PDB file of C-alpha atoms in Angstrom:
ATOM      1  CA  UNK A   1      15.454  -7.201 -11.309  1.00 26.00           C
ATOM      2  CA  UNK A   2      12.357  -5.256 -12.054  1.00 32.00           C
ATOM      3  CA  UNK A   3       8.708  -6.950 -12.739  1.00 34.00           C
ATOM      4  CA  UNK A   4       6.233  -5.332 -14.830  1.00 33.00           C
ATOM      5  CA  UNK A   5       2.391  -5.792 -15.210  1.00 37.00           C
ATOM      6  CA  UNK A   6       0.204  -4.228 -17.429  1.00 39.00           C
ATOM      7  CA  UNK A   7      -3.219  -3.115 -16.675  1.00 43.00           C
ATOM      8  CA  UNK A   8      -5.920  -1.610 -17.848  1.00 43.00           C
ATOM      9  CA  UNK A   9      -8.577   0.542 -16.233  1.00 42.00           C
ATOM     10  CA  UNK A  10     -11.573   2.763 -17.250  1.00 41.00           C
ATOM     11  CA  UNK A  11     -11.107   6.088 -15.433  1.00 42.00           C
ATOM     12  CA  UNK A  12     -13.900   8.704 -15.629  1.00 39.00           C
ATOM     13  CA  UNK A  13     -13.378  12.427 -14.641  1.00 38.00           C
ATOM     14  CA  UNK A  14     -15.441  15.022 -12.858  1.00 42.00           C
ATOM     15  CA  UNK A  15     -17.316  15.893 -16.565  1.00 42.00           C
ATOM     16  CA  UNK A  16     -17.936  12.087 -16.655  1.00 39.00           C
ATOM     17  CA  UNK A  17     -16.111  11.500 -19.487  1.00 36.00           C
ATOM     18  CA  UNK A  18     -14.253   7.808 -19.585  1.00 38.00           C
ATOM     19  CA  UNK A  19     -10.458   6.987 -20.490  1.00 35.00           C
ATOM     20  CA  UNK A  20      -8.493   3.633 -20.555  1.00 35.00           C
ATOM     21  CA  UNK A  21      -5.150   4.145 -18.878  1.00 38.00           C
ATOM     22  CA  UNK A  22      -2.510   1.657 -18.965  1.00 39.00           C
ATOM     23  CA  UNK A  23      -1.075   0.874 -15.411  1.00 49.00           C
ATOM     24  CA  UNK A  24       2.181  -0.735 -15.146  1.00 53.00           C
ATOM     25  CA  UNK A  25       2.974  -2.210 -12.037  1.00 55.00           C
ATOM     26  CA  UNK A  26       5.715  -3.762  -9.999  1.00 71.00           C
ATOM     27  CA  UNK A  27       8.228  -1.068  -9.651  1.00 85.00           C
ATOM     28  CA  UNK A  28      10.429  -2.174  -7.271  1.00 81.00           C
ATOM     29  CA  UNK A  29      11.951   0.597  -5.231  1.00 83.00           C
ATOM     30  CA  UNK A  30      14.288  -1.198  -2.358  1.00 82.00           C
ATOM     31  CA  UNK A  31      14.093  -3.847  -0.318  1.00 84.00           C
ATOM     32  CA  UNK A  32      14.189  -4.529   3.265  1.00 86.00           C
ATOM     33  CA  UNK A  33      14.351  -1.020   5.308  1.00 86.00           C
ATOM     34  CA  UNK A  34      17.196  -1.070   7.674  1.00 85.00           C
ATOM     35  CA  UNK A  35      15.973  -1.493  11.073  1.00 87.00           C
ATOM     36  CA  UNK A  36      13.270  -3.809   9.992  1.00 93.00           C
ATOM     37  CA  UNK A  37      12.677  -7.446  10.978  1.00 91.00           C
ATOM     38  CA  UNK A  38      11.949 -10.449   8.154  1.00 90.00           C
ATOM     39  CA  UNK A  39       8.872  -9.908   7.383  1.00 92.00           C
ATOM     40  CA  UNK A  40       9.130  -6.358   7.456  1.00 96.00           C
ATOM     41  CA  UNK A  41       5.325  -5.023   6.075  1.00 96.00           C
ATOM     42  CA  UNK A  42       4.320  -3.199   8.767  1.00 97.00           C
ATOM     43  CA  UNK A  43       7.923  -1.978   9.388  1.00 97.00           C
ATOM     44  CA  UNK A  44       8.396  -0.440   5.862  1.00 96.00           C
ATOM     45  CA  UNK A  45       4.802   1.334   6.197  1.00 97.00           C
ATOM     46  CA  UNK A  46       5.778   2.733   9.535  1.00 97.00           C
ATOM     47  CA  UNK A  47       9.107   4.352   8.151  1.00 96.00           C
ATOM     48  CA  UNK A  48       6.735   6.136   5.306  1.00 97.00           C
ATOM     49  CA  UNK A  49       3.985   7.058   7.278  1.00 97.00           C
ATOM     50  CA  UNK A  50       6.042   8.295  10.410  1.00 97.00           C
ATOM     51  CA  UNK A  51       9.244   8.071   8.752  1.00 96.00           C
ATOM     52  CA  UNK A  52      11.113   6.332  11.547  1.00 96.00           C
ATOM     53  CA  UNK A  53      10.369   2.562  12.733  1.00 96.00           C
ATOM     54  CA  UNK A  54       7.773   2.370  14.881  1.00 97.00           C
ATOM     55  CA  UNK A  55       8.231  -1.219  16.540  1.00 97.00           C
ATOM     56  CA  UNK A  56       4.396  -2.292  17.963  1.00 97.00           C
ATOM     57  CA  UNK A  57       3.617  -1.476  13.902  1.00 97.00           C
ATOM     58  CA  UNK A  58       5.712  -4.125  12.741  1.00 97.00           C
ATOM     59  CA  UNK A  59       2.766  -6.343  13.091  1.00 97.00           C
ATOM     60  CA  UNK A  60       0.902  -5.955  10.517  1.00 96.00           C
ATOM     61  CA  UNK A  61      -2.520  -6.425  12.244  1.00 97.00           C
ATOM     62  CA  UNK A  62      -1.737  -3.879  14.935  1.00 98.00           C
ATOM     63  CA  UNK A  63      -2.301  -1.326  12.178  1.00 98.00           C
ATOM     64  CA  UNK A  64      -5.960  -2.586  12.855  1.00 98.00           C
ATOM     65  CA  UNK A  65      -6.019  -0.644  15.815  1.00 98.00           C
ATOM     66  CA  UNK A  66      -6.336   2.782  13.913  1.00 98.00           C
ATOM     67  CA  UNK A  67      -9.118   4.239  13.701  1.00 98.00           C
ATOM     68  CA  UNK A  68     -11.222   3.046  10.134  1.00 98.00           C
ATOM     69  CA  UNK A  69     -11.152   5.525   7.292  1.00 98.00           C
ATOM     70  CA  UNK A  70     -11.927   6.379   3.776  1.00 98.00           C
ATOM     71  CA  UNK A  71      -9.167   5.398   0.706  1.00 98.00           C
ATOM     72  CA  UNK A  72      -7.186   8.346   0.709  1.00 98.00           C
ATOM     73  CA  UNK A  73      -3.635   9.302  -0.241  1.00 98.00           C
ATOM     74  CA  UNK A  74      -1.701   8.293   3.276  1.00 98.00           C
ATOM     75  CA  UNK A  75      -4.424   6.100   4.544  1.00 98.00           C
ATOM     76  CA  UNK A  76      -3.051   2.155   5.282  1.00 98.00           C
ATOM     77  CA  UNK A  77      -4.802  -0.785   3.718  1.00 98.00           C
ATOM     78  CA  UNK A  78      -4.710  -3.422   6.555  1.00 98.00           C
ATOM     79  CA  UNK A  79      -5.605  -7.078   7.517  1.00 98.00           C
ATOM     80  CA  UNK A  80      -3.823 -10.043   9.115  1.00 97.00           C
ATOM     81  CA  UNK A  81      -0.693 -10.526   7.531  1.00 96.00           C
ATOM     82  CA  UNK A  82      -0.416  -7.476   5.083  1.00 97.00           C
ATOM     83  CA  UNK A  83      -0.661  -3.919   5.117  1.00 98.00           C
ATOM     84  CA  UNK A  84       0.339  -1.264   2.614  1.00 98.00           C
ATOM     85  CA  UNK A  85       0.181   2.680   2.394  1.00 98.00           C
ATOM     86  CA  UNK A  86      -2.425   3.920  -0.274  1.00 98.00           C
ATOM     87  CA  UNK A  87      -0.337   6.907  -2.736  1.00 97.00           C
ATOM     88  CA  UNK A  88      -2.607   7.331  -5.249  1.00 97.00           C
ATOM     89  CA  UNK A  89      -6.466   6.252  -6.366  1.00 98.00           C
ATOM     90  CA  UNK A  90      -6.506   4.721  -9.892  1.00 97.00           C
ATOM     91  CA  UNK A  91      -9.918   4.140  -9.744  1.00 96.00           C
ATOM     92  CA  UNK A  92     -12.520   1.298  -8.738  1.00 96.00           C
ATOM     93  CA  UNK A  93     -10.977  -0.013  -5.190  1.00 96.00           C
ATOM     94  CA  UNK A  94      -7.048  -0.537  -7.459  1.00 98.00           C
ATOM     95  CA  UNK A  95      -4.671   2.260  -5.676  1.00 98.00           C
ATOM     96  CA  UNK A  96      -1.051   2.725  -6.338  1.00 97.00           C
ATOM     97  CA  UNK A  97       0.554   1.434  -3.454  1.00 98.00           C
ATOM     98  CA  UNK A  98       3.745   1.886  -1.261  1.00 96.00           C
ATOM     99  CA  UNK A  99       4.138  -2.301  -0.509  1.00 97.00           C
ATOM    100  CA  UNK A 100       6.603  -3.328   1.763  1.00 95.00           C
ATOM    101  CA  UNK A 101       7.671  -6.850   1.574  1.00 93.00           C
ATOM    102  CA  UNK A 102       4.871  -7.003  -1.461  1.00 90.00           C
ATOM    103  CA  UNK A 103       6.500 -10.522  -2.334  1.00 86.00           C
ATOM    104  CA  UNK A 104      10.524 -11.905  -2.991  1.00 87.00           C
ATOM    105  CA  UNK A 105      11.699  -9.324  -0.097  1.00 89.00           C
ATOM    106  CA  UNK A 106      11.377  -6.862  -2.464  1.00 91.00           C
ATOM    107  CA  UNK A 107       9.806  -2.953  -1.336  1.00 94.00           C
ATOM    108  CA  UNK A 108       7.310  -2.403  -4.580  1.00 94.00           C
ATOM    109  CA  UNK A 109       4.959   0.644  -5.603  1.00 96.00           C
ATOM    110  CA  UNK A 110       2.669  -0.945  -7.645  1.00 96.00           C
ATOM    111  CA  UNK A 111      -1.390  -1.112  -8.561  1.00 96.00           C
ATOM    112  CA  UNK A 112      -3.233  -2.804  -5.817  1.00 97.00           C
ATOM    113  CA  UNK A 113      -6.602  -3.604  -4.858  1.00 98.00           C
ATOM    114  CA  UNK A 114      -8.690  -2.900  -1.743  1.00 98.00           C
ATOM    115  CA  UNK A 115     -10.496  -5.792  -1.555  1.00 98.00           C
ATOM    116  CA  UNK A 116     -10.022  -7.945   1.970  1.00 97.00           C
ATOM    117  CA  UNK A 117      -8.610  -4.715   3.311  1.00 98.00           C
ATOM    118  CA  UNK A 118      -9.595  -2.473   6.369  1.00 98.00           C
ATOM    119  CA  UNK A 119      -8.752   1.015   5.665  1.00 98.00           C
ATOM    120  CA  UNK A 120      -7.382   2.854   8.339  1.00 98.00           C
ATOM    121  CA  UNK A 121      -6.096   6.376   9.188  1.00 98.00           C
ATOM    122  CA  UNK A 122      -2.651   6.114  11.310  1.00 98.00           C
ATOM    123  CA  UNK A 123      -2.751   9.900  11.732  1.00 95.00           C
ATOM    124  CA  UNK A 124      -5.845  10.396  14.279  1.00 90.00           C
TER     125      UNK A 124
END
């Protein structure tokens, strides 16, 4: 069963120029990975980050160990208890997300905001 949200942004380009989009979010794409444990956050951003399970990750605040970064496409939002992969900016600190176990054991990519989050990059 599939949840949607609507939002609404302002979005202003490189010529400064501002546009409302419409954000729907709450796609839900899968649930638990195979290989993952119950609460399988970290697990899930491991297998799309490095594509396989990667099992000290599984722990969500181990992520914190990476070095901190800028929001960019592949960069993980992190902190005690929850971490998602950033996909795709959609302005302000709200990103399109790749959120494993994002709520009901469900795998969601879906609007989310930065704030309470480290950033970190898991490739340095």
């Amino acid at each position: 069963m599939q949840a949607y949200r609507a939002t609404q942004m302002t979005v202003a380009n490189a010529g400064y120029s501002a546009t409302t989009v419409s954000v729907t979010g709450d796609r839900v794409i899968g649930g638990r990975p195979a290989g993952c444990p119950s609460s399988f956050c970290g697990c899930g951003a491991a297998i799309r980050v490095f594509g396989h399970v990667v099992p000290e990750l599984n722990l969500a605040s181990n992520w914190l160990r990476f070095p901190r970064a800028a929001p960019a496409p592949g960069m993980v939002a992190a902190r005690h208890g929850h971490v998602f992969v950033l996909e795709q900016p959609l302005g302000g600190d709200m990103w399109m997300a790749y959120d494993a176990n994002s709520g009901g054991h469900a795998t969601r990519m879906h609007a989310r905001s930065l704030r309470g989050y480290t950033i970190v990059n898991p490739h340095a």
